[in-house]
Amino acid sequence: QKEVEQDPGPLSVPEGAIVSLNCTYSNSAFQYFMWYRQYSRKGPELLMYTYSSGNKEDGRFTAQVDKSSKYISLFIRDSQPSDSATYLCAMTFSASKIIFGSGTRLSIRP
Amino acid sequence: ETGVTQTPRHLVMGMTNKKSLKCEQHLGHNAMYWYKQSAKKPLELMFVYSLEERVENNSVPSRFSPECPNSSHLFLHLHTLQPEDSALYLCASSQTSPGANVLTFGAGSRLTVL
């Protein structure tokens, strides 16, 4: 079993839709949860960072962590074509070893 | 220059060649990383340098040889690679702190091994 599972997509939705991206994980020791966004021909950039369970909101983006279910989500409201990218979930319990999901490719249709 | 800069952006090499990838960070961070990104696979951590000392080496074949001459520069020396080594090689940096390190990535070096 992989430590982090992420549906690779691709996921295609119309502009303005609410997008839900998800990851599941197996290691209950993970405490820090991140979402990175990677545009084509670019490196990943940090989008959201949360510690432990709960929700965190930043503009149109909401990150949700459910440690009891070992499940994390990223919601994008009012999706825009500029949100088209690959989204990587990542998590860790130590300062150096970050475990990444394989990424979900998202396309927003104008 | 700002952030993390990687050169070259694209590299094509034969299996008998020797080449190097270069990474430079302008953020004052004290840790640098090499990751390998292959299609539909999670990012694979290859090497970690903290304060210029290698602190992690994830069973990477010896045909990949890292070098960190100072806290701002990181190299990945490549020799006698295999076609399956074709991938995007990402450099990242971070400032070590309690909790999770937030990584800043470069744009990557796309490597093709013929």
PDB file of C-alpha atoms in Angstrom:
ATOM      1  CA  GLN A   1       0.000   0.000   0.000  1.00  0.00           C
ATOM      2  CA  LYS A   2       1.331   3.436  -0.942  1.00  0.00           C
ATOM      3  CA  GLU A   3       1.787   5.886   1.910  1.00  0.00           C
ATOM      4  CA  VAL A   4      -0.171   8.545   0.015  1.00  0.00           C
ATOM      5  CA  GLU A   5      -2.819   7.850  -2.620  1.00  0.00           C
ATOM      6  CA  GLN A   6      -3.994  10.527  -5.019  1.00  0.00           C
ATOM      7  CA  ASP A   7      -6.238  10.121  -8.056  1.00  0.00           C
ATOM      8  CA  PRO A   8      -4.130  11.203 -11.062  1.00  0.00           C
ATOM      9  CA  GLY A   9      -7.112  12.441 -13.062  1.00  0.00           C
ATOM     10  CA  PRO A  10      -7.236  14.177 -15.432  1.00  0.00           C
ATOM     11  CA  LEU A  11     -10.151  16.126 -14.006  1.00  0.00           C
ATOM     12  CA  SER A  12     -11.956  18.560 -16.323  1.00  0.00           C
ATOM     13  CA  VAL A  13     -14.612  20.971 -15.044  1.00  0.00           C
ATOM     14  CA  PRO A  14     -16.309  24.097 -16.434  1.00  0.00           C
ATOM     15  CA  GLU A  15     -15.253  27.547 -15.296  1.00  0.00           C
ATOM     16  CA  GLY A  16     -16.996  28.606 -12.097  1.00  0.00           C
ATOM     17  CA  ALA A  17     -17.445  25.070 -10.766  1.00  0.00           C
ATOM     18  CA  ILE A  18     -16.363  23.952  -7.304  1.00  0.00           C
ATOM     19  CA  VAL A  19     -13.425  21.567  -7.517  1.00  0.00           C
ATOM     20  CA  SER A  20     -12.650  18.918  -4.921  1.00  0.00           C
ATOM     21  CA  LEU A  21      -9.219  17.273  -4.885  1.00  0.00           C
ATOM     22  CA  ASN A  22      -8.438  14.507  -2.429  1.00  0.00           C
ATOM     23  CA  CYS A  23      -5.701  12.350  -0.960  1.00  0.00           C
ATOM     24  CA  THR A  24      -5.748   9.442   1.431  1.00  0.00           C
ATOM     25  CA  TYR A  25      -2.823   8.284   3.504  1.00  0.00           C
ATOM     26  CA  SER A  26      -1.879   5.346   5.659  1.00  0.00           C
ATOM     27  CA  ASN A  27       0.574   6.741   8.229  1.00  0.00           C
ATOM     28  CA  SER A  28      -1.297   8.131  11.226  1.00  0.00           C
ATOM     29  CA  ALA A  29       1.870   9.911  12.393  1.00  0.00           C
ATOM     30  CA  PHE A  30       1.577  12.568   9.675  1.00  0.00           C
ATOM     31  CA  GLN A  31       0.902  15.954  11.255  1.00  0.00           C
ATOM     32  CA  TYR A  32       1.658  18.518   8.569  1.00  0.00           C
ATOM     33  CA  PHE A  33      -0.321  18.606   5.346  1.00  0.00           C
ATOM     34  CA  MET A  34       0.388  20.626   2.251  1.00  0.00           C
ATOM     35  CA  TRP A  35      -0.936  21.235  -1.230  1.00  0.00           C
ATOM     36  CA  TYR A  36       1.417  22.240  -4.011  1.00  0.00           C
ATOM     37  CA  ARG A  37       0.350  23.527  -7.427  1.00  0.00           C
ATOM     38  CA  GLN A  38       2.491  22.800 -10.481  1.00  0.00           C
ATOM     39  CA  TYR A  39       1.928  24.594 -13.769  1.00  0.00           C
ATOM     40  CA  SER A  40       3.204  23.048 -16.985  1.00  0.00           C
ATOM     41  CA  ARG A  41       6.990  23.462 -17.374  1.00  0.00           C
ATOM     42  CA  LYS A  42       7.298  24.875 -13.852  1.00  0.00           C
ATOM     43  CA  GLY A  43       8.263  23.508 -10.456  1.00  0.00           C
ATOM     44  CA  PRO A  44       5.670  22.917  -7.717  1.00  0.00           C
ATOM     45  CA  GLU A  45       4.757  25.924  -5.559  1.00  0.00           C
ATOM     46  CA  LEU A  46       3.219  25.786  -2.101  1.00  0.00           C
ATOM     47  CA  LEU A  47      -0.487  26.604  -2.141  1.00  0.00           C
ATOM     48  CA  MET A  48      -1.762  25.600   1.309  1.00  0.00           C
ATOM     49  CA  TYR A  49      -0.183  24.390   4.561  1.00  0.00           C
ATOM     50  CA  THR A  50      -2.112  23.016   7.529  1.00  0.00           C
ATOM     51  CA  TYR A  51      -1.174  21.443  10.818  1.00  0.00           C
ATOM     52  CA  SER A  52      -3.214  18.582  12.266  1.00  0.00           C
ATOM     53  CA  SER A  53      -6.970  18.362  11.669  1.00  0.00           C
ATOM     54  CA  GLY A  54      -9.370  21.090  10.641  1.00  0.00           C
ATOM     55  CA  ASN A  55      -9.977  23.569   7.858  1.00  0.00           C
ATOM     56  CA  LYS A  56      -7.915  26.422   6.478  1.00  0.00           C
ATOM     57  CA  GLU A  57      -9.199  28.965   4.018  1.00  0.00           C
ATOM     58  CA  ASP A  58      -7.249  31.283   1.714  1.00  0.00           C
ATOM     59  CA  GLY A  59      -9.342  33.183  -0.809  1.00  0.00           C
ATOM     60  CA  ARG A  60     -11.012  30.687  -3.151  1.00  0.00           C
ATOM     61  CA  PHE A  61      -9.036  27.773  -1.680  1.00  0.00           C
ATOM     62  CA  THR A  62      -9.964  25.670   1.358  1.00  0.00           C
ATOM     63  CA  ALA A  63      -7.806  22.858   2.720  1.00  0.00           C
ATOM     64  CA  GLN A  64      -9.457  20.274   4.927  1.00  0.00           C
ATOM     65  CA  VAL A  65      -7.789  17.568   7.032  1.00  0.00           C
ATOM     66  CA  ASP A  66      -9.618  14.655   8.634  1.00  0.00           C
ATOM     67  CA  LYS A  67      -7.016  12.708  10.596  1.00  0.00           C
ATOM     68  CA  SER A  68      -9.542  10.195  11.887  1.00  0.00           C
ATOM     69  CA  SER A  69     -10.270   9.118   8.303  1.00  0.00           C
ATOM     70  CA  LYS A  70      -6.706   9.795   7.048  1.00  0.00           C
ATOM     71  CA  TYR A  71      -8.162  11.965   4.315  1.00  0.00           C
ATOM     72  CA  ILE A  72      -7.287  15.438   3.093  1.00  0.00           C
ATOM     73  CA  SER A  73      -9.058  17.650   0.588  1.00  0.00           C
ATOM     74  CA  LEU A  74      -8.508  20.843  -1.343  1.00  0.00           C
ATOM     75  CA  PHE A  75     -11.576  22.766  -2.493  1.00  0.00           C
ATOM     76  CA  ILE A  76     -11.418  25.447  -5.161  1.00  0.00           C
ATOM     77  CA  ARG A  77     -14.433  27.755  -5.403  1.00  0.00           C
ATOM     78  CA  ASP A  78     -15.348  29.723  -8.523  1.00  0.00           C
ATOM     79  CA  SER A  79     -12.682  27.870 -10.506  1.00  0.00           C
ATOM     80  CA  GLN A  80     -10.828  29.826 -13.200  1.00  0.00           C
ATOM     81  CA  PRO A  81      -8.912  28.687 -16.292  1.00  0.00           C
ATOM     82  CA  SER A  82      -5.774  29.928 -14.515  1.00  0.00           C
ATOM     83  CA  ASP A  83      -6.346  27.179 -11.918  1.00  0.00           C
ATOM     84  CA  SER A  84      -5.545  24.571 -14.599  1.00  0.00           C
ATOM     85  CA  ALA A  85      -2.470  22.779 -13.238  1.00  0.00           C
ATOM     86  CA  THR A  86      -1.356  19.626 -11.470  1.00  0.00           C
ATOM     87  CA  TYR A  87      -2.096  19.614  -7.746  1.00  0.00           C
ATOM     88  CA  LEU A  88       0.185  17.620  -5.447  1.00  0.00           C
ATOM     89  CA  CYS A  89      -0.725  16.728  -1.895  1.00  0.00           C
ATOM     90  CA  ALA A  90       2.157  16.312   0.530  1.00  0.00           C
ATOM     91  CA  MET A  91       2.501  15.387   4.177  1.00  0.00           C
ATOM     92  CA  THR A  92       5.132  14.825   6.813  1.00  0.00           C
ATOM     93  CA  PHE A  93       5.837  14.222  10.467  1.00  0.00           C
ATOM     94  CA  SER A  94       9.473  15.250  10.425  1.00  0.00           C
ATOM     95  CA  ALA A  95      11.493  18.157   9.194  1.00  0.00           C
ATOM     96  CA  SER A  96      13.066  16.451   6.198  1.00  0.00           C
ATOM     97  CA  LYS A  97      10.964  13.571   4.883  1.00  0.00           C
ATOM     98  CA  ILE A  98       7.981  14.921   2.944  1.00  0.00           C
ATOM     99  CA  ILE A  99       5.827  12.318   1.189  1.00  0.00           C
ATOM    100  CA  PHE A 100       4.108  13.493  -1.987  1.00  0.00           C
ATOM    101  CA  GLY A 101       1.081  12.147  -3.808  1.00  0.00           C
ATOM    102  CA  SER A 102       1.406  11.486  -7.534  1.00  0.00           C
ATOM    103  CA  GLY A 103      -0.591  14.620  -8.421  1.00  0.00           C
ATOM    104  CA  THR A 104      -4.011  15.297  -9.960  1.00  0.00           C
ATOM    105  CA  ARG A 105      -4.097  17.054 -13.325  1.00  0.00           C
ATOM    106  CA  LEU A 106      -6.903  19.637 -13.340  1.00  0.00           C
ATOM    107  CA  SER A 107      -8.286  21.439 -16.390  1.00  0.00           C
ATOM    108  CA  ILE A 108     -10.812  24.280 -16.129  1.00  0.00           C
ATOM    109  CA  ARG A 109     -12.808  24.752 -19.353  1.00  0.00           C
ATOM    110  CA  PRO A 110     -13.701  28.386 -20.202  1.00  0.00           C
TER     111      PRO A 110
ATOM    112  CA  GLU B   1      17.651  36.424  -9.962  1.00  0.00           C
ATOM    113  CA  THR B   2      15.149  35.369  -7.352  1.00  0.00           C
ATOM    114  CA  GLY B   3      14.004  32.051  -5.884  1.00  0.00           C
ATOM    115  CA  VAL B   4      15.583  28.823  -7.073  1.00  0.00           C
ATOM    116  CA  THR B   5      17.261  28.711 -10.484  1.00  0.00           C
ATOM    117  CA  GLN B   6      18.081  25.506 -12.315  1.00  0.00           C
ATOM    118  CA  THR B   7      20.260  25.050 -15.386  1.00  0.00           C
ATOM    119  CA  PRO B   8      20.079  23.660 -17.959  1.00  0.00           C
ATOM    120  CA  ARG B   9      16.313  23.517 -18.421  1.00  0.00           C
ATOM    121  CA  HIS B  10      16.624  20.719 -20.974  1.00  0.00           C
ATOM    122  CA  LEU B  11      19.382  18.152 -21.416  1.00  0.00           C
ATOM    123  CA  VAL B  12      19.729  15.265 -23.836  1.00  0.00           C
ATOM    124  CA  MET B  13      22.576  12.858 -23.235  1.00  0.00           C
ATOM    125  CA  GLY B  14      23.788   9.475 -24.337  1.00  0.00           C
ATOM    126  CA  MET B  15      24.367   6.679 -21.877  1.00  0.00           C
ATOM    127  CA  THR B  16      28.130   7.177 -21.956  1.00  0.00           C
ATOM    128  CA  ASN B  17      28.100  10.949 -21.422  1.00  0.00           C
ATOM    129  CA  LYS B  18      28.957  12.879 -18.273  1.00  0.00           C
ATOM    130  CA  LYS B  19      26.939  15.989 -17.533  1.00  0.00           C
ATOM    131  CA  SER B  20      25.943  18.086 -14.533  1.00  0.00           C
ATOM    132  CA  LEU B  21      22.785  19.830 -13.386  1.00  0.00           C
ATOM    133  CA  LYS B  22      23.159  23.069 -11.481  1.00  0.00           C
ATOM    134  CA  CYS B  23      20.908  24.664  -8.884  1.00  0.00           C
ATOM    135  CA  GLU B  24      21.247  28.044  -7.198  1.00  0.00           C
ATOM    136  CA  GLN B  25      19.010  29.469  -4.486  1.00  0.00           C
ATOM    137  CA  HIS B  26      18.769  33.163  -3.692  1.00  0.00           C
ATOM    138  CA  LEU B  27      16.560  32.819  -0.596  1.00  0.00           C
ATOM    139  CA  GLY B  28      19.150  32.448   2.172  1.00  0.00           C
ATOM    140  CA  HIS B  29      17.874  28.956   2.960  1.00  0.00           C
ATOM    141  CA  ASN B  30      20.059  26.415   4.765  1.00  0.00           C
ATOM    142  CA  ALA B  31      18.844  23.170   3.168  1.00  0.00           C
ATOM    143  CA  MET B  32      18.779  22.009  -0.449  1.00  0.00           C
ATOM    144  CA  TYR B  33      17.221  18.984  -2.091  1.00  0.00           C
ATOM    145  CA  TRP B  34      17.207  16.995  -5.315  1.00  0.00           C
ATOM    146  CA  TYR B  35      13.935  15.335  -6.364  1.00  0.00           C
ATOM    147  CA  LYS B  36      13.135  13.161  -9.365  1.00  0.00           C
ATOM    148  CA  GLN B  37       9.706  13.585 -10.999  1.00  0.00           C
ATOM    149  CA  SER B  38       8.498  10.896 -13.411  1.00  0.00           C
ATOM    150  CA  ALA B  39       5.120  10.822 -15.138  1.00  0.00           C
ATOM    151  CA  LYS B  40       2.264   9.692 -12.880  1.00  0.00           C
ATOM    152  CA  LYS B  41       4.642   8.932  -9.993  1.00  0.00           C
ATOM    153  CA  PRO B  42       5.112  10.790  -6.709  1.00  0.00           C
ATOM    154  CA  LEU B  43       8.107  13.028  -6.332  1.00  0.00           C
ATOM    155  CA  GLU B  44      11.078  10.898  -5.298  1.00  0.00           C
ATOM    156  CA  LEU B  45      13.481  12.449  -2.821  1.00  0.00           C
ATOM    157  CA  MET B  46      17.054  11.761  -3.927  1.00  0.00           C
ATOM    158  CA  PHE B  47      19.368  13.816  -1.730  1.00  0.00           C
ATOM    159  CA  VAL B  48      19.139  16.343   1.094  1.00  0.00           C
ATOM    160  CA  TYR B  49      21.851  18.737   2.149  1.00  0.00           C
ATOM    161  CA  SER B  50      21.511  20.670   5.384  1.00  0.00           C
ATOM    162  CA  LEU B  51      24.155  23.272   6.185  1.00  0.00           C
ATOM    163  CA  GLU B  52      26.172  21.846   3.253  1.00  0.00           C
ATOM    164  CA  GLU B  53      26.262  18.371   4.798  1.00  0.00           C
ATOM    165  CA  ARG B  54      24.475  15.496   3.110  1.00  0.00           C
ATOM    166  CA  VAL B  55      21.885  14.260   5.565  1.00  0.00           C
ATOM    167  CA  GLU B  56      19.856  11.969   3.346  1.00  0.00           C
ATOM    168  CA  ASN B  57      20.582   9.699   0.409  1.00  0.00           C
ATOM    169  CA  ASN B  58      17.615   7.601  -0.580  1.00  0.00           C
ATOM    170  CA  SER B  59      19.331   4.582  -2.138  1.00  0.00           C
ATOM    171  CA  VAL B  60      20.102   6.494  -5.281  1.00  0.00           C
ATOM    172  CA  PRO B  61      22.339   4.668  -7.807  1.00  0.00           C
ATOM    173  CA  SER B  62      25.952   5.806  -7.796  1.00  0.00           C
ATOM    174  CA  ARG B  63      25.613   7.113 -11.361  1.00  0.00           C
ATOM    175  CA  PHE B  64      24.036  10.157  -9.656  1.00  0.00           C
ATOM    176  CA  SER B  65      26.550  12.123  -7.601  1.00  0.00           C
ATOM    177  CA  PRO B  66      25.518  15.266  -5.687  1.00  0.00           C
ATOM    178  CA  GLU B  67      27.763  18.124  -4.676  1.00  0.00           C
ATOM    179  CA  CYS B  68      26.994  21.059  -2.407  1.00  0.00           C
ATOM    180  CA  PRO B  69      29.950  23.465  -2.336  1.00  0.00           C
ATOM    181  CA  ASN B  70      28.087  26.089  -0.275  1.00  0.00           C
ATOM    182  CA  SER B  71      24.601  26.801   1.037  1.00  0.00           C
ATOM    183  CA  SER B  72      23.513  28.506  -2.184  1.00  0.00           C
ATOM    184  CA  HIS B  73      24.657  25.998  -4.790  1.00  0.00           C
ATOM    185  CA  LEU B  74      23.830  22.375  -5.482  1.00  0.00           C
ATOM    186  CA  PHE B  75      24.974  20.160  -8.336  1.00  0.00           C
ATOM    187  CA  LEU B  76      23.908  16.761  -9.589  1.00  0.00           C
ATOM    188  CA  HIS B  77      26.659  15.042 -11.567  1.00  0.00           C
ATOM    189  CA  LEU B  78      25.431  12.447 -14.036  1.00  0.00           C
ATOM    190  CA  HIS B  79      27.404   9.641 -15.669  1.00  0.00           C
ATOM    191  CA  THR B  80      26.591   6.413 -17.516  1.00  0.00           C
ATOM    192  CA  LEU B  81      22.865   6.981 -17.093  1.00  0.00           C
ATOM    193  CA  GLN B  82      20.139   4.616 -18.266  1.00  0.00           C
ATOM    194  CA  PRO B  83      17.080   5.472 -20.380  1.00  0.00           C
ATOM    195  CA  GLU B  84      14.863   4.972 -17.306  1.00  0.00           C
ATOM    196  CA  ASP B  85      16.657   7.918 -15.697  1.00  0.00           C
ATOM    197  CA  SER B  86      14.854  10.222 -18.134  1.00  0.00           C
ATOM    198  CA  ALA B  87      12.717  12.495 -15.958  1.00  0.00           C
ATOM    199  CA  LEU B  88      12.295  16.007 -14.602  1.00  0.00           C
ATOM    200  CA  TYR B  89      14.905  16.712 -11.916  1.00  0.00           C
ATOM    201  CA  LEU B  90      13.751  19.296  -9.415  1.00  0.00           C
ATOM    202  CA  CYS B  91      15.912  21.217  -7.013  1.00  0.00           C
ATOM    203  CA  ALA B  92      14.350  22.705  -3.885  1.00  0.00           C
ATOM    204  CA  SER B  93      15.480  24.699  -0.890  1.00  0.00           C
ATOM    205  CA  SER B  94      14.060  25.361   2.560  1.00  0.00           C
ATOM    206  CA  GLN B  95      14.857  26.964   5.859  1.00  0.00           C
ATOM    207  CA  THR B  96      14.882  24.208   8.467  1.00  0.00           C
ATOM    208  CA  SER B  97      12.565  24.969  11.363  1.00  0.00           C
ATOM    209  CA  PRO B  98      10.383  23.115  13.869  1.00  0.00           C
ATOM    210  CA  GLY B  99       7.571  21.413  12.028  1.00  0.00           C
ATOM    211  CA  ALA B 100       7.402  20.851   8.324  1.00  0.00           C
ATOM    212  CA  ASN B 101       9.921  22.453   6.021  1.00  0.00           C
ATOM    213  CA  VAL B 102       8.266  24.461   3.291  1.00  0.00           C
ATOM    214  CA  LEU B 103      10.028  23.718   0.025  1.00  0.00           C
ATOM    215  CA  THR B 104      10.671  26.274  -2.712  1.00  0.00           C
ATOM    216  CA  PHE B 105      11.247  24.486  -6.012  1.00  0.00           C
ATOM    217  CA  GLY B 106      13.082  25.452  -9.132  1.00  0.00           C
ATOM    218  CA  ALA B 107      11.516  24.988 -12.562  1.00  0.00           C
ATOM    219  CA  GLY B 108      13.377  21.721 -13.081  1.00  0.00           C
ATOM    220  CA  SER B 109      15.820  20.248 -15.573  1.00  0.00           C
ATOM    221  CA  ARG B 110      14.185  17.943 -18.134  1.00  0.00           C
ATOM    222  CA  LEU B 111      16.614  15.093 -18.776  1.00  0.00           C
ATOM    223  CA  THR B 112      16.376  12.700 -21.707  1.00  0.00           C
ATOM    224  CA  VAL B 113      18.770   9.748 -21.855  1.00  0.00           C
ATOM    225  CA  LEU B 114      19.116   8.150 -25.270  1.00  0.00           C
TER     226      LEU B 114
END
